[in-house]
Structure formats: C-alpha cells, structure tokens
mmCIF file of C-alpha atoms and ligand atoms in Angstrom:
data_model
loop_
_atom_site.group_PDB
_atom_site.id
_atom_site.type_symbol
_atom_site.label_atom_id
_atom_site.label_comp_id
_atom_site.label_asym_id
_atom_site.label_seq_id
_atom_site.Cartn_x
_atom_site.Cartn_y
_atom_site.Cartn_z
ATOM 1 C CA UNK A 1 -19.675 -0.615 22.820
ATOM 2 C CA UNK A 2 -20.150 -3.946 21.204
ATOM 3 C CA UNK A 3 -21.057 -6.802 24.146
ATOM 4 C CA UNK A 4 -20.402 -9.462 21.671
ATOM 5 C CA UNK A 5 -17.217 -11.251 21.257
ATOM 6 C CA UNK A 6 -16.045 -11.800 17.796
ATOM 7 C CA UNK A 7 -14.511 -15.141 16.651
ATOM 8 C CA UNK A 8 -12.238 -13.048 14.323
ATOM 9 C CA UNK A 9 -11.525 -9.307 13.308
ATOM 10 C CA UNK A 10 -9.790 -9.153 9.999
ATOM 11 C CA UNK A 11 -7.873 -5.194 9.961
ATOM 12 C CA UNK A 12 -7.935 -4.140 6.152
ATOM 13 C CA UNK A 13 -9.796 -5.132 3.003
ATOM 14 C CA UNK A 14 -7.240 -5.330 0.438
ATOM 15 C CA UNK A 15 -6.612 -8.738 -1.141
ATOM 16 C CA UNK A 16 -4.940 -10.070 1.922
ATOM 17 C CA UNK A 17 -7.841 -9.283 4.109
ATOM 18 C CA UNK A 18 -10.581 -10.493 1.690
ATOM 19 C CA UNK A 19 -8.924 -13.885 1.395
ATOM 20 C CA UNK A 20 -8.740 -14.459 5.138
ATOM 21 C CA UNK A 21 -12.212 -13.092 4.972
ATOM 22 C CA UNK A 22 -13.494 -15.797 2.323
ATOM 23 C CA UNK A 23 -11.932 -18.565 4.471
ATOM 24 C CA UNK A 24 -12.919 -17.444 7.448
ATOM 25 C CA UNK A 25 -16.534 -16.894 6.419
ATOM 26 C CA UNK A 26 -16.460 -20.415 4.901
ATOM 27 C CA UNK A 27 -15.618 -21.878 8.090
ATOM 28 C CA UNK A 28 -18.655 -20.206 9.427
ATOM 29 C CA UNK A 29 -16.789 -17.734 11.628
ATOM 30 C CA UNK A 30 -18.913 -14.759 10.732
ATOM 31 C CA UNK A 31 -15.745 -12.749 10.438
ATOM 32 C CA UNK A 32 -15.770 -8.765 10.668
ATOM 33 C CA UNK A 33 -13.491 -6.817 8.176
ATOM 34 C CA UNK A 34 -12.497 -3.683 9.243
ATOM 35 C CA UNK A 35 -12.183 -1.685 6.109
ATOM 36 C CA UNK A 36 -9.365 0.885 7.180
ATOM 37 C CA UNK A 37 -8.361 4.167 5.624
ATOM 38 C CA UNK A 38 -7.581 2.820 2.100
ATOM 39 C CA UNK A 39 -10.829 0.348 1.387
ATOM 40 C CA UNK A 40 -9.704 -2.295 -1.237
ATOM 41 C CA UNK A 41 -6.166 -1.455 -0.672
ATOM 42 C CA UNK A 42 -3.410 -1.040 -3.354
ATOM 43 C CA UNK A 43 -5.281 -3.173 -5.709
ATOM 44 C CA UNK A 44 -8.421 -0.706 -5.858
ATOM 45 C CA UNK A 45 -5.683 1.963 -7.116
ATOM 46 C CA UNK A 46 -4.355 0.172 -9.896
ATOM 47 C CA UNK A 47 -5.440 -0.600 -13.465
ATOM 48 C CA UNK A 48 -5.152 -3.904 -15.275
ATOM 49 C CA UNK A 49 -3.998 -6.623 -12.972
ATOM 50 C CA UNK A 50 -2.164 -9.198 -15.517
ATOM 51 C CA UNK A 51 -0.452 -11.210 -13.207
ATOM 52 C CA UNK A 52 -3.212 -12.817 -10.849
ATOM 53 C CA UNK A 53 -3.594 -16.464 -11.803
ATOM 54 C CA UNK A 54 -6.988 -17.369 -13.360
ATOM 55 C CA UNK A 55 -7.520 -14.067 -15.711
ATOM 56 C CA UNK A 56 -5.983 -14.941 -19.117
ATOM 57 C CA UNK A 57 -6.909 -11.472 -20.134
ATOM 58 C CA UNK A 58 -5.969 -9.779 -16.947
ATOM 59 C CA UNK A 59 -8.688 -8.111 -14.857
ATOM 60 C CA UNK A 60 -9.234 -4.341 -13.544
ATOM 61 C CA UNK A 61 -7.883 -4.290 -9.977
ATOM 62 C CA UNK A 62 -11.107 -2.622 -8.463
ATOM 63 C CA UNK A 63 -13.237 -5.456 -10.095
ATOM 64 C CA UNK A 64 -10.699 -8.040 -8.533
ATOM 65 C CA UNK A 65 -11.110 -6.539 -5.182
ATOM 66 C CA UNK A 66 -15.060 -6.157 -5.763
ATOM 67 C CA UNK A 67 -15.327 -10.056 -6.463
ATOM 68 C CA UNK A 68 -13.213 -10.880 -3.691
ATOM 69 C CA UNK A 69 -15.218 -8.703 -1.283
ATOM 70 C CA UNK A 70 -18.709 -10.113 -2.657
ATOM 71 C CA UNK A 71 -17.183 -13.700 -2.513
ATOM 72 C CA UNK A 72 -16.577 -13.374 1.296
ATOM 73 C CA UNK A 73 -19.975 -11.630 1.765
ATOM 74 C CA UNK A 74 -21.797 -14.501 0.405
ATOM 75 C CA UNK A 75 -20.096 -16.611 3.224
ATOM 76 C CA UNK A 76 -21.237 -14.072 6.133
ATOM 77 C CA UNK A 77 -18.385 -11.625 6.302
ATOM 78 C CA UNK A 78 -19.455 -8.522 7.757
ATOM 79 C CA UNK A 79 -17.912 -4.944 6.726
ATOM 80 C CA UNK A 80 -17.414 -2.001 8.651
ATOM 81 C CA UNK A 81 -15.876 1.395 7.760
ATOM 82 C CA UNK A 82 -13.482 1.787 10.750
ATOM 83 C CA UNK A 83 -9.709 1.437 11.442
ATOM 84 C CA UNK A 84 -7.793 0.174 14.626
ATOM 85 C CA UNK A 85 -6.813 3.382 16.747
ATOM 86 C CA UNK A 86 -5.453 1.356 19.498
ATOM 87 C CA UNK A 87 -5.619 -2.612 20.480
ATOM 88 C CA UNK A 88 -4.853 -4.310 23.691
ATOM 89 C CA UNK A 89 -3.611 -7.770 23.068
ATOM 90 C CA UNK A 90 -2.302 -8.505 26.466
ATOM 91 C CA UNK A 91 -5.226 -10.344 27.431
ATOM 92 C CA UNK A 92 -8.112 -12.496 25.893
ATOM 93 C CA UNK A 93 -10.483 -11.753 24.201
ATOM 94 C CA UNK A 94 -8.362 -9.024 22.707
ATOM 95 C CA UNK A 95 -9.828 -5.108 22.782
ATOM 96 C CA UNK A 96 -9.796 -3.170 19.588
ATOM 97 C CA UNK A 97 -10.312 0.916 19.993
ATOM 98 C CA UNK A 98 -12.079 2.136 16.943
ATOM 99 C CA UNK A 99 -12.248 5.578 18.585
ATOM 100 C CA UNK A 100 -15.732 5.687 19.034
ATOM 101 C CA UNK A 101 -16.466 2.106 20.240
ATOM 102 C CA UNK A 102 -14.374 -0.983 21.054
ATOM 103 C CA UNK A 103 -14.369 -4.370 19.690
ATOM 104 C CA UNK A 104 -13.920 -7.728 21.624
ATOM 105 C CA UNK A 105 -12.350 -10.640 19.451
ATOM 106 C CA UNK A 106 -11.028 -13.974 20.116
ATOM 107 C CA UNK A 107 -8.413 -13.704 17.244
ATOM 108 C CA UNK A 108 -7.085 -10.983 14.829
ATOM 109 C CA UNK A 109 -5.901 -11.155 11.487
ATOM 110 C CA UNK A 110 -3.828 -7.988 10.643
ATOM 111 C CA UNK A 111 -3.910 -7.212 7.142
ATOM 112 C CA UNK A 112 -3.642 -3.606 6.951
ATOM 113 C CA UNK A 113 -1.115 -3.328 4.156
ATOM 114 C CA UNK A 114 1.068 -0.529 3.227
ATOM 115 C CA UNK A 115 0.261 3.294 2.099
ATOM 116 C CA UNK A 116 2.574 5.312 -0.007
ATOM 117 C CA UNK A 117 5.439 7.177 1.679
ATOM 118 C CA UNK A 118 5.533 10.969 0.482
ATOM 119 C CA UNK A 119 8.657 13.476 0.708
ATOM 120 C CA UNK A 120 7.234 15.101 3.840
ATOM 121 C CA UNK A 121 7.435 18.673 2.783
ATOM 122 C CA UNK A 122 4.961 21.049 3.930
ATOM 123 C CA UNK A 123 4.162 22.205 -0.010
ATOM 124 C CA UNK A 124 4.087 18.707 -1.042
ATOM 125 C CA UNK A 125 1.272 18.034 1.671
ATOM 126 C CA UNK A 126 -0.358 21.117 1.035
ATOM 127 C CA UNK A 127 -0.816 19.837 -2.788
ATOM 128 C CA UNK A 128 -2.182 16.512 -2.551
ATOM 129 C CA UNK A 129 -4.865 16.029 -5.090
ATOM 130 C CA UNK A 130 -3.763 19.215 -6.855
ATOM 131 C CA UNK A 131 -1.097 17.967 -8.883
ATOM 132 C CA UNK A 132 0.804 15.677 -5.912
ATOM 133 C CA UNK A 133 -0.271 12.394 -6.086
ATOM 134 C CA UNK A 134 1.326 8.987 -5.172
ATOM 135 C CA UNK A 135 -1.177 7.062 -7.497
ATOM 136 C CA UNK A 136 -0.205 7.350 -11.341
ATOM 137 C CA UNK A 137 -3.139 5.150 -12.440
ATOM 138 C CA UNK A 138 -5.699 7.294 -10.473
ATOM 139 C CA UNK A 139 -4.290 10.722 -11.380
ATOM 140 C CA UNK A 140 -2.476 10.158 -14.327
ATOM 141 C CA UNK A 141 -5.140 10.970 -16.826
ATOM 142 C CA UNK A 142 -5.814 14.582 -15.261
ATOM 143 C CA UNK A 143 -2.346 15.436 -16.837
ATOM 144 C CA UNK A 144 -2.964 14.592 -20.301
ATOM 145 C CA UNK A 145 -1.086 16.488 -22.653
ATOM 146 C CA UNK A 146 1.124 18.064 -19.907
ATOM 147 C CA UNK A 147 4.701 17.679 -18.631
ATOM 148 C CA UNK A 148 5.100 15.945 -15.375
ATOM 149 C CA UNK A 149 7.707 14.492 -12.966
ATOM 150 C CA UNK A 150 8.074 11.377 -11.196
ATOM 151 C CA UNK A 151 10.129 10.875 -7.809
ATOM 152 C CA UNK A 152 12.040 7.728 -7.339
ATOM 153 C CA UNK A 153 14.402 5.182 -8.312
ATOM 154 C CA UNK A 154 13.061 1.651 -7.674
ATOM 155 C CA UNK A 155 10.539 -0.246 -9.780
ATOM 156 C CA UNK A 156 7.427 1.533 -8.632
ATOM 157 C CA UNK A 157 8.890 4.863 -9.766
ATOM 158 C CA UNK A 158 9.920 3.162 -13.324
ATOM 159 C CA UNK A 159 6.209 1.776 -13.627
ATOM 160 C CA UNK A 160 4.726 4.991 -12.619
ATOM 161 C CA UNK A 161 7.157 6.976 -15.230
ATOM 162 C CA UNK A 162 6.172 4.293 -17.961
ATOM 163 C CA UNK A 163 2.640 4.552 -17.121
ATOM 164 C CA UNK A 164 2.522 8.316 -17.274
ATOM 165 C CA UNK A 165 3.715 8.242 -20.873
ATOM 166 C CA UNK A 166 0.199 7.461 -21.865
ATOM 167 C CA UNK A 167 -0.999 10.922 -20.983
ATOM 168 C CA UNK A 168 2.152 13.228 -20.530
ATOM 169 C CA UNK A 169 4.284 14.657 -23.369
ATOM 170 C CA UNK A 170 7.271 14.517 -21.149
ATOM 171 C CA UNK A 171 7.839 12.749 -18.109
ATOM 172 C CA UNK A 172 11.215 13.534 -15.956
ATOM 173 C CA UNK A 173 12.151 11.067 -13.725
ATOM 174 C CA UNK A 174 13.962 12.610 -10.335
ATOM 175 C CA UNK A 175 15.966 10.286 -8.105
ATOM 176 C CA UNK A 176 18.714 11.271 -5.244
ATOM 177 C CA UNK A 177 21.328 8.897 -6.423
ATOM 178 C CA UNK A 178 22.894 7.750 -9.406
ATOM 179 C CA UNK A 179 22.336 4.337 -8.678
ATOM 180 C CA UNK A 180 18.928 2.571 -9.157
ATOM 181 C CA UNK A 181 17.287 0.125 -6.760
ATOM 182 C CA UNK A 182 14.868 -0.462 -10.008
ATOM 183 C CA UNK A 183 15.365 -4.084 -11.630
ATOM 184 C CA UNK A 184 17.204 -3.890 -15.029
ATOM 185 C CA UNK A 185 14.237 -4.726 -17.184
ATOM 186 C CA UNK A 186 12.369 -1.778 -15.714
ATOM 187 C CA UNK A 187 15.044 0.695 -16.063
ATOM 188 C CA UNK A 188 16.040 0.071 -19.444
ATOM 189 C CA UNK A 189 12.486 0.087 -20.299
ATOM 190 C CA UNK A 190 12.002 3.672 -18.748
ATOM 191 C CA UNK A 191 15.388 4.559 -20.237
ATOM 192 C CA UNK A 192 14.413 3.732 -23.707
ATOM 193 C CA UNK A 193 11.058 5.410 -23.693
ATOM 194 C CA UNK A 194 11.665 8.610 -25.776
ATOM 195 C CA UNK A 195 9.662 10.619 -23.385
ATOM 196 C CA UNK A 196 10.969 9.600 -20.272
ATOM 197 C CA UNK A 197 14.074 11.966 -19.107
ATOM 198 C CA UNK A 198 16.175 11.296 -16.092
ATOM 199 C CA UNK A 199 17.839 13.618 -13.482
ATOM 200 C CA UNK A 200 19.608 11.953 -11.157
ATOM 201 C CA UNK A 201 21.403 13.365 -7.762
ATOM 202 C CA UNK A 202 18.473 15.475 -7.446
ATOM 203 C CA UNK A 203 15.981 16.360 -4.912
ATOM 204 C CA UNK A 204 12.698 18.394 -4.412
ATOM 205 C CA UNK A 205 13.014 21.465 -1.814
ATOM 206 C CA UNK A 206 9.781 22.627 -2.576
ATOM 207 C CA UNK A 207 6.615 22.362 -4.383
ATOM 208 C CA UNK A 208 5.065 25.645 -6.188
ATOM 209 C CA UNK A 209 2.411 27.092 -6.046
ATOM 210 C CA UNK A 210 0.721 26.583 -2.674
ATOM 211 C CA UNK A 211 -1.207 29.559 -2.973
ATOM 212 C CA UNK A 212 -2.796 29.181 -6.501
ATOM 213 C CA UNK A 213 -3.756 25.423 -5.186
ATOM 214 C CA UNK A 214 -1.820 23.800 -8.001
ATOM 215 C CA UNK A 215 1.437 22.661 -8.966
ATOM 216 C CA UNK A 216 3.437 24.934 -11.209
ATOM 217 C CA UNK A 217 7.175 23.833 -10.554
ATOM 218 C CA UNK A 218 9.520 22.303 -8.300
ATOM 219 C CA UNK A 219 12.703 23.655 -6.638
ATOM 220 C CA UNK A 220 15.280 21.087 -7.312
ATOM 221 C CA UNK A 221 18.869 20.698 -5.621
ATOM 222 C CA UNK A 222 21.657 18.849 -7.059
ATOM 223 C CA UNK A 223 23.097 17.170 -4.477
ATOM 224 C CA UNK A 224 26.811 16.778 -5.657
ATOM 225 C CA UNK A 225 27.156 20.402 -7.096
ATOM 226 C CA UNK A 226 24.721 22.182 -4.736
ATOM 227 C CA UNK A 227 23.031 24.029 -7.699
ATOM 228 C CA UNK A 228 19.294 24.999 -7.127
ATOM 229 C CA UNK A 229 16.868 25.646 -9.807
ATOM 230 C CA UNK A 230 13.303 26.515 -10.548
ATOM 231 C CA UNK A 231 11.809 23.469 -12.760
ATOM 232 C CA UNK A 232 8.445 23.942 -14.278
ATOM 233 C CA UNK A 233 6.330 20.856 -14.075
ATOM 234 C CA UNK A 234 2.248 20.330 -14.145
ATOM 235 C CA UNK A 235 2.368 17.251 -11.670
ATOM 236 C CA UNK A 236 5.012 15.308 -9.116
ATOM 237 C CA UNK A 237 3.874 11.653 -8.575
ATOM 238 C CA UNK A 238 5.556 9.879 -5.652
ATOM 239 C CA UNK A 239 7.089 6.571 -6.612
ATOM 240 C CA UNK A 240 9.399 6.184 -3.264
ATOM 241 C CA UNK A 241 7.802 3.223 -1.643
ATOM 242 C CA UNK A 242 5.363 2.565 1.498
ATOM 243 C CA UNK A 243 5.057 2.388 4.764
ATOM 244 C CA UNK A 244 3.680 -0.495 6.598
ATOM 245 C CA UNK A 245 0.052 0.678 8.488
ATOM 246 C CA UNK A 246 1.388 -1.133 11.922
ATOM 247 C CA UNK A 247 1.857 2.219 13.770
ATOM 248 C CA UNK A 248 -0.629 1.095 16.250
ATOM 249 C CA UNK A 249 1.129 -2.054 17.207
ATOM 250 C CA UNK A 250 4.348 -0.235 18.084
ATOM 251 C CA UNK A 251 5.843 -1.626 21.077
ATOM 252 C CA UNK A 252 3.462 -4.108 21.148
ATOM 253 C CA UNK A 253 4.292 -6.827 18.396
ATOM 254 C CA UNK A 254 7.664 -7.065 17.092
ATOM 255 C CA UNK A 255 8.417 -4.993 13.856
ATOM 256 C CA UNK A 256 11.561 -4.268 11.691
ATOM 257 C CA UNK A 257 13.494 -1.175 11.568
ATOM 258 C CA UNK A 258 10.963 0.232 8.756
ATOM 259 C CA UNK A 259 7.909 -1.196 10.929
ATOM 260 C CA UNK A 260 7.170 -4.265 9.024
ATOM 261 C CA UNK A 261 5.499 -6.727 11.524
ATOM 262 C CA UNK A 262 7.755 -9.494 11.946
ATOM 263 C CA UNK A 263 6.171 -12.847 11.665
ATOM 264 C CA UNK A 264 7.375 -16.187 12.433
ATOM 265 C CA UNK A 265 6.467 -19.910 11.087
ATOM 266 C CA UNK A 266 4.401 -17.964 8.003
ATOM 267 C CA UNK A 267 2.060 -15.792 9.753
ATOM 268 C CA UNK A 268 2.351 -15.857 13.566
ATOM 269 C CA UNK A 269 3.286 -12.733 15.488
ATOM 270 C CA UNK A 270 4.669 -13.345 18.999
ATOM 271 C CA UNK A 271 1.045 -12.884 20.436
ATOM 272 C CA UNK A 272 -1.203 -16.494 20.277
ATOM 273 C CA UNK A 273 -4.214 -15.569 18.205
ATOM 274 C CA UNK A 274 -2.801 -12.699 16.201
ATOM 275 C CA UNK A 275 -1.845 -13.203 12.909
ATOM 276 C CA UNK A 276 0.018 -10.762 10.445
ATOM 277 C CA UNK A 277 -0.395 -11.219 6.584
ATOM 278 C CA UNK A 278 0.024 -9.170 3.139
ATOM 279 C CA UNK A 279 2.256 -6.151 2.732
ATOM 280 C CA UNK A 280 2.045 -5.138 6.553
ATOM 281 C CA UNK A 281 4.306 -8.155 7.079
ATOM 282 C CA UNK A 282 6.192 -8.257 3.384
ATOM 283 C CA UNK A 283 8.625 -6.090 2.408
ATOM 284 C CA UNK A 284 10.044 -8.628 -0.232
ATOM 285 C CA UNK A 285 7.347 -9.879 -2.257
ATOM 286 C CA UNK A 286 4.404 -7.496 -2.017
ATOM 287 C CA UNK A 287 2.461 -9.097 -4.863
ATOM 288 C CA UNK A 288 -1.652 -9.379 -4.799
ATOM 289 C CA UNK A 289 -1.069 -13.255 -5.314
ATOM 290 C CA UNK A 290 1.358 -13.397 -2.359
ATOM 291 C CA UNK A 291 -0.748 -11.304 -0.272
ATOM 292 C CA UNK A 292 -3.699 -13.448 -0.757
ATOM 293 C CA UNK A 293 -1.802 -16.586 -0.072
ATOM 294 C CA UNK A 294 -0.944 -15.162 3.166
ATOM 295 C CA UNK A 295 -4.180 -14.134 4.187
ATOM 296 C CA UNK A 296 -5.328 -17.494 3.374
ATOM 297 C CA UNK A 297 -2.746 -19.074 5.668
ATOM 298 C CA UNK A 298 -3.702 -16.835 8.321
ATOM 299 C CA UNK A 299 -7.329 -17.463 8.444
ATOM 300 C CA UNK A 300 -6.289 -21.721 8.332
ATOM 301 C CA UNK A 301 -4.520 -20.583 11.766
ATOM 302 C CA UNK A 302 -7.468 -18.809 12.902
ATOM 303 C CA UNK A 303 -9.761 -21.854 12.510
ATOM 304 C CA UNK A 304 -6.999 -24.212 14.248
ATOM 305 C CA UNK A 305 -6.604 -21.564 17.205
ATOM 306 C CA UNK A 306 -10.159 -21.123 17.962
ATOM 307 C CA UNK A 307 -10.804 -25.005 17.386
ATOM 308 C CA UNK A 308 -7.866 -25.845 19.814
ATOM 309 C CA UNK A 309 -9.698 -23.257 22.334
ATOM 310 C CA UNK A 310 -12.750 -25.010 22.057
ATOM 311 C CA UNK A 311 -14.916 -22.441 20.340
HETATM 312 P P1 LIG B 401 11.988 0.687 -3.346
HETATM 313 O O1 LIG B 401 12.475 -0.244 -4.348
HETATM 314 O O2 LIG B 401 12.249 0.722 -1.860
HETATM 315 O O3 LIG B 401 12.644 2.211 -3.781
HETATM 316 C C1 LIG B 401 12.060 3.273 -3.342
HETATM 317 C C2 LIG B 401 12.790 4.196 -4.122
HETATM 318 O O4 LIG B 401 12.378 5.796 -3.437
HETATM 319 C C3 LIG B 401 14.363 4.169 -3.997
HETATM 320 O O5 LIG B 401 15.075 4.644 -5.067
HETATM 321 C C4 LIG B 401 14.683 5.407 -3.180
HETATM 322 O O6 LIG B 401 15.964 6.225 -3.236
HETATM 323 C C5 LIG B 401 13.750 6.492 -3.161
HETATM 324 N N1 LIG B 401 13.386 7.151 -2.042
HETATM 325 C C6 LIG B 401 12.686 6.458 -0.600
HETATM 326 N N2 LIG B 401 12.432 7.531 0.165
HETATM 327 C C7 LIG B 401 12.888 8.751 -0.734
HETATM 328 C C8 LIG B 401 13.095 9.817 -0.253
HETATM 329 N N3 LIG B 401 12.332 10.379 0.994
HETATM 330 N N4 LIG B 401 13.277 10.868 -1.259
HETATM 331 C C9 LIG B 401 13.702 10.773 -2.647
HETATM 332 N N5 LIG B 401 13.534 9.491 -2.775
HETATM 333 C C10 LIG B 401 13.698 8.461 -2.035
HETATM 334 O O7 LIG B 401 10.128 0.773 -3.566
HETATM 335 P P2 LIG B 401 9.249 0.250 -4.558
HETATM 336 O O8 LIG B 401 9.824 0.548 -6.128
HETATM 337 O O9 LIG B 401 7.885 0.777 -4.293
HETATM 338 O O10 LIG B 401 9.464 -1.340 -4.715
HETATM 339 C C11 LIG B 401 9.031 -1.839 -3.528
HETATM 340 C C12 LIG B 401 9.167 -3.521 -3.843
HETATM 341 O O11 LIG B 401 8.136 -3.672 -4.591
HETATM 342 C C13 LIG B 401 10.568 -3.913 -4.673
HETATM 343 O O12 LIG B 401 10.833 -4.975 -4.523
HETATM 344 C C14 LIG B 401 10.023 -3.795 -6.115
HETATM 345 O O13 LIG B 401 10.530 -4.746 -7.084
HETATM 346 C C15 LIG B 401 8.450 -3.978 -6.156
HETATM 347 N N6 LIG B 401 7.614 -3.395 -7.077
HETATM 348 C C16 LIG B 401 7.734 -4.257 -8.526
HETATM 349 C C17 LIG B 401 6.950 -3.852 -9.604
HETATM 350 C C18 LIG B 401 7.066 -4.685 -10.718
HETATM 351 O O14 LIG B 401 7.788 -5.426 -10.864
HETATM 352 N N7 LIG B 401 6.042 -4.492 -11.943
HETATM 353 C C19 LIG B 401 6.357 -2.764 -9.482
HETATM 354 C C20 LIG B 401 6.427 -1.908 -8.358
HETATM 355 C C21 LIG B 401 6.923 -2.547 -7.174
HETATM 356 P P3 LIG B 401 17.169 5.083 -2.517
HETATM 357 O O15 LIG B 401 17.576 4.135 -3.709
HETATM 358 O O16 LIG B 401 18.091 6.333 -2.591
HETATM 359 O O17 LIG B 401 17.225 4.613 -1.129
#
C-alpha cells in the first residue's frame, strides 16, 4: 500500500493517456501512468500512421508511441505496469485497487481505450495466437502465401482485408449481412481488389482445429439458406469492432449501452476530478489525433481542478 497521495493517475498508455501525461508532467504534477493490458494502445499494433499531423512521410505507430512516452518521461511522468481492478470514486482522494496494491489520487484520467471484439466461440478463443488474430498488422506476415479469412463489415474489416493482401494469396471477407457499415471508399477498394472475395449473410460456427493447435478451416453457416459447410483457411482475422475498457466503472460512471463512458463539457465524467478521454469515451472519431486532443483537454482540466482545490 502506497501512503503517498498522487496528484493524478492516468489509466492507459495509448496516445490519449500519453498526451495527458506530457501535459500534466509539464505542469509539474508528476503523473503516474498505469500502462494497462495493452501498453501503447492500438497505435502500438499498427504500422505506418500517415494522418498524424507533423510527419509528412508518415511514422510507424510504435515509434510514435515511444516518442510520446519518452517526451512525458523527460518532464517527470512515471510508468507502472498495472491495471485498475476496481476504483472507489465515492470520496476523495480516490482509491484505485491494482490487485496487489492500492493507490490514492486526487484526480483520475481514464484513457483506457478500447479492445478488439471477438466472436466468443470456444474454438476461436482456444486458437488466438495460433491463426486467430484481431491484429492484421501484427500477425499478417505469418500467413504469407496462404489463404485467409477476415470477419466483419465495417472499415476495420476492409482495412484488414486490404492490408492482408500484401501477404495472402486470397482473402475471403465474411460478413453476417448483405449491407456494410464500411465507408463507400473502403468498401469499393476491397470489392475491386482481385484477391479479395466476399461471402455475405454468413457466420462462423466453429474454428478448426483445436486439437492441432492451428487454424485449418471454419464451419460456416448461411443465415438465409441455413446451409452449413466447411471452409478451409489458414487464419481468421477479426475486424468486428471494439469494446471500451471501462468495465471497472460499471455502475459508478455513466456509460452508454455499449459501455463507452459518457462525458459532458468535453471530458468531464459525472464525478468531479475524474476525466475520460480517448477511445474509452469516443465511439465516433476514434483517431489518434482526436484521442491525443481529448487527452490534452483532460490534463488541462486536472491542472485547473487541482489549482482550484489549492494543490
Ligand atoms: P464497426 O463500424 O462497428 O463495424 C463492425 C462490423 O463488425 C459490423 O459490420 C458488424 O456487423 C460486425 N460485427 C460486430 N459484431 C459481430 C459479431 N459478433 N459477429 C459478426 N460480425 C460482427 O467497427 P469498425 O469497423 O471497427 O469501425 C469503427 C469506427 O472506426 C468507424 O467509425 C470506422 O469508420 C472507423 N474506422 C476507420 C478506418 C479508416 O477510415 N481507415 C479504419 C478503421 C475504423 P453488423 O454491420 O451486422 O452490425
């Protein structure tokens, strides 16, 4: 148990949390960054980032994150490999339970992001890392020269399918409906690609072969005709959206039906001194630059809050 009361704790080390860390560290608040389950967040799992302003040639996602991390450390940010299990936000200082220890803090910045959604099939879960993946940029390379499958009908699925054509001889995009959420430009690009095929109105019932510890195929079902068949493939990539990492605040902070934290006046949660930024509170934009922007806002709110409280 730490006796010290922190000025601010930042949950999450993606671009939102790290931007908040840069700002609060430069305000001399000595922020503690809890790195969470996926250090560096989603950017650390991408390759080239071409739309973050200031990098005319683009920059690799992990490098961008590493730069932000160093930038905050230079001004005194501290990092810890830990995640919040439960939080008592009913009185100040707030108490964060990290499993093996508790931390007390005057303010909290929630920048815990969102994690990939899975289908939830037992066979899928058993084969994660053995041909089942939610990160094309991380794992696509392993399937060079193979035929692979992407699940989903949004921009993420299109982006994954297009990216995976760099490695795969054929990508089959499987979607449960005939209509797509993907933007027209992304959908058109995928449709026009000669190595991407589409299977619509189709769901995965099982992933083979758990006993071999590798993906050899899928049991598919057409939702309109009821037809069930085996479909050989070497890998299954999920591109079916994300789930905000806010379960520990259920019933404590206001969230929408999908669990995204609700904020008012930009980054304020319902609890004074607690702010939410980045993808955990943003289902609409989900960009590195918008996550960084709201991280900056949360940091400035923390500065003002502590100043008003006389710290
Ligand atoms: P999304 O738009 O919510 O799409 C998720 C897709 O997965 C939907 O087609 C959905 O099917 C399907 N799905 C969800 N759960 C499923 C399940 N259990 N089984 C089968 N299919 C399932 O998510 P996203 O593609 O991650 O995009 C999120 C946001 O990020 C969007 O605003 C998007 O524009 C943006 N984004 C942009 C880019 C880009 O511009 N380069 C890239 C990636 C993401 P239904 O349609 O039937 O619900």
